[in-house]
Amino acid sequence: QVQLVESGGGLVQPGGSLTLSCAASGTIFSIDAMNWYRQTPGRERELVAGVTSGRSTNYADSVKGRFTISRDNAKDIVYLQMNSLKPEDTAVYYCNVAARRRLNDYVGRYWGRGTQVTVSS
């Protein structure tokens, strides 16, 4: 099974910065996309940012201009650089990948267990 491990979460003051990372391991033939989601109690998990193997990126409107997603294809690592953080950015952030474990495998979606980001003074 594909395993994802997030790191870099923690407590940061409003206006501060934080960088999350997610390392993918296990049986992986190819990764089509790597994404970051976030979720707070009482709300649906939402897509924050995504990047394809071709380095095409997309962002939620709420984080455009503040967050930057990047990917190291050789190492199967995705990063999320978060700047100008706001209290409303507080959430559990989850790494997600669309990957194939074998050449003729289906494209599955795999999730990390999440890392807490808290923005508070």
Short mmCIF file of C-alpha atoms in Angstrom, two decimals:
data_model
loop_
_atom_site.label_atom_id
_atom_site.label_comp_id
_atom_site.label_asym_id
_atom_site.label_seq_id
_atom_site.Cartn_x
_atom_site.Cartn_y
_atom_site.Cartn_z
CA GLN A 1 0.00 0.00 0.00
CA VAL A 2 1.14 3.55 -0.67
CA GLN A 3 2.07 5.30 2.54
CA LEU A 4 2.12 9.05 3.07
CA VAL A 5 3.76 10.79 6.00
CA GLU A 6 3.20 14.48 6.64
CA SER A 7 5.43 16.68 8.74
CA GLY A 8 6.00 20.33 9.54
CA GLY A 9 2.77 21.20 11.29
CA GLY A 10 2.65 23.15 14.51
CA LEU A 11 1.69 26.41 16.17
CA VAL A 12 2.41 29.69 14.41
CA GLN A 13 1.38 33.31 14.98
CA PRO A 14 -0.86 35.15 12.52
CA GLY A 15 1.23 36.49 9.66
CA GLY A 16 3.83 33.82 10.17
CA SER A 17 5.02 31.09 7.86
CA LEU A 18 5.13 27.34 7.94
CA THR A 19 6.20 24.65 5.49
CA LEU A 20 4.59 21.24 5.32
CA SER A 21 6.09 18.23 3.63
CA CYS A 22 4.71 14.88 2.59
CA ALA A 23 6.81 11.89 1.65
CA ALA A 24 5.30 9.04 -0.33
CA SER A 25 6.65 5.54 0.02
CA GLY A 26 5.72 1.95 -0.67
CA THR A 27 4.90 0.29 -3.97
CA ILE A 28 4.61 3.18 -6.40
CA PHE A 29 4.87 2.99 -10.16
CA SER A 30 3.82 6.54 -10.89
CA ILE A 31 2.20 9.51 -9.20
CA ASP A 32 -0.16 11.57 -11.31
CA ALA A 33 -0.85 14.27 -8.77
CA MET A 34 -0.09 15.29 -5.22
CA ASN A 35 -2.44 17.44 -3.22
CA TRP A 36 -2.98 19.11 0.11
CA TYR A 37 -6.40 19.13 1.77
CA ARG A 38 -7.48 20.56 5.08
CA GLN A 39 -10.37 19.97 7.43
CA THR A 40 -11.81 21.63 10.51
CA PRO A 41 -14.57 20.31 12.80
CA GLY A 42 -17.99 20.68 11.23
CA ARG A 43 -16.68 21.37 7.75
CA GLU A 44 -16.02 19.26 4.69
CA ARG A 45 -12.48 18.43 3.80
CA GLU A 46 -11.41 20.96 1.18
CA LEU A 47 -8.72 21.03 -1.47
CA VAL A 48 -6.06 23.59 -0.65
CA ALA A 49 -3.54 23.05 -3.44
CA GLY A 50 -2.49 20.47 -5.97
CA VAL A 51 0.36 19.77 -8.35
CA THR A 52 0.70 17.31 -11.23
CA SER A 53 3.77 15.45 -12.40
CA GLY A 54 4.07 18.13 -15.06
CA ARG A 55 4.24 20.79 -12.33
CA SER A 56 0.85 22.25 -13.15
CA THR A 57 -0.58 23.76 -9.97
CA ASN A 58 -3.92 24.88 -8.66
CA TYR A 59 -4.97 26.62 -5.46
CA ALA A 60 -8.08 27.37 -3.51
CA ASP A 61 -9.04 31.02 -3.84
CA SER A 62 -8.60 31.51 -0.11
CA VAL A 63 -4.88 30.70 -0.26
CA LYS A 64 -3.82 32.10 -3.62
CA GLY A 65 -0.87 34.41 -3.26
CA ARG A 66 -0.07 33.05 0.19
CA PHE A 67 0.56 29.32 -0.28
CA THR A 68 2.90 27.63 -2.72
CA ILE A 69 2.87 23.94 -3.56
CA SER A 70 5.90 22.23 -5.05
CA ARG A 71 6.95 18.69 -5.83
CA ASP A 72 10.17 16.74 -5.96
CA ASN A 73 9.31 14.08 -8.53
CA ALA A 74 12.51 12.12 -8.01
CA LYS A 75 11.93 11.77 -4.28
CA ASP A 76 8.11 11.62 -4.30
CA ILE A 77 7.83 14.51 -1.90
CA VAL A 78 5.35 17.37 -1.99
CA TYR A 79 5.69 20.60 -0.04
CA LEU A 80 3.30 23.32 0.97
CA GLN A 81 4.89 26.67 1.78
CA MET A 82 2.41 28.72 3.76
CA ASN A 83 2.95 32.45 4.23
CA SER A 84 0.88 35.22 5.79
CA LEU A 85 -1.03 32.67 7.81
CA LYS A 86 -4.41 33.58 9.22
CA PRO A 87 -6.40 32.07 12.12
CA GLU A 88 -8.86 30.67 9.59
CA ASP A 89 -6.04 28.57 8.15
CA THR A 90 -6.14 26.51 11.33
CA ALA A 91 -6.96 22.93 10.37
CA VAL A 92 -5.66 19.44 10.03
CA TYR A 93 -3.80 19.31 6.75
CA TYR A 94 -3.83 16.06 4.79
CA CYS A 95 -1.57 14.92 2.01
CA ASN A 96 -3.25 13.12 -0.87
CA VAL A 97 -1.80 11.44 -3.94
CA ALA A 98 -3.25 9.96 -7.10
CA ALA A 99 -0.97 7.07 -7.92
CA ARG A 100 -0.55 3.74 -9.63
CA ARG A 101 1.26 0.97 -7.80
CA ARG A 102 1.94 -1.00 -10.97
CA LEU A 103 2.14 -0.34 -14.70
CA ASN A 104 -1.40 -1.55 -15.39
CA ASP A 105 -2.86 -0.68 -12.01
CA TYR A 106 -5.81 1.63 -11.56
CA VAL A 107 -5.20 5.15 -10.33
CA GLY A 108 -5.96 5.11 -6.65
CA ARG A 109 -6.18 7.89 -4.09
CA TYR A 110 -4.14 7.63 -0.93
CA TRP A 111 -4.19 9.71 2.22
CA GLY A 112 -1.80 10.62 4.96
CA ARG A 113 -3.04 10.76 8.53
CA GLY A 114 -2.75 14.53 8.71
CA THR A 115 -0.75 17.17 10.53
CA GLN A 116 -2.21 19.89 12.73
CA VAL A 117 -1.64 23.53 11.82
CA THR A 118 -2.74 26.07 14.40
CA VAL A 119 -2.55 29.81 13.72
CA SER A 120 -3.03 31.75 16.92
CA SER A 121 -1.54 34.62 18.86
#
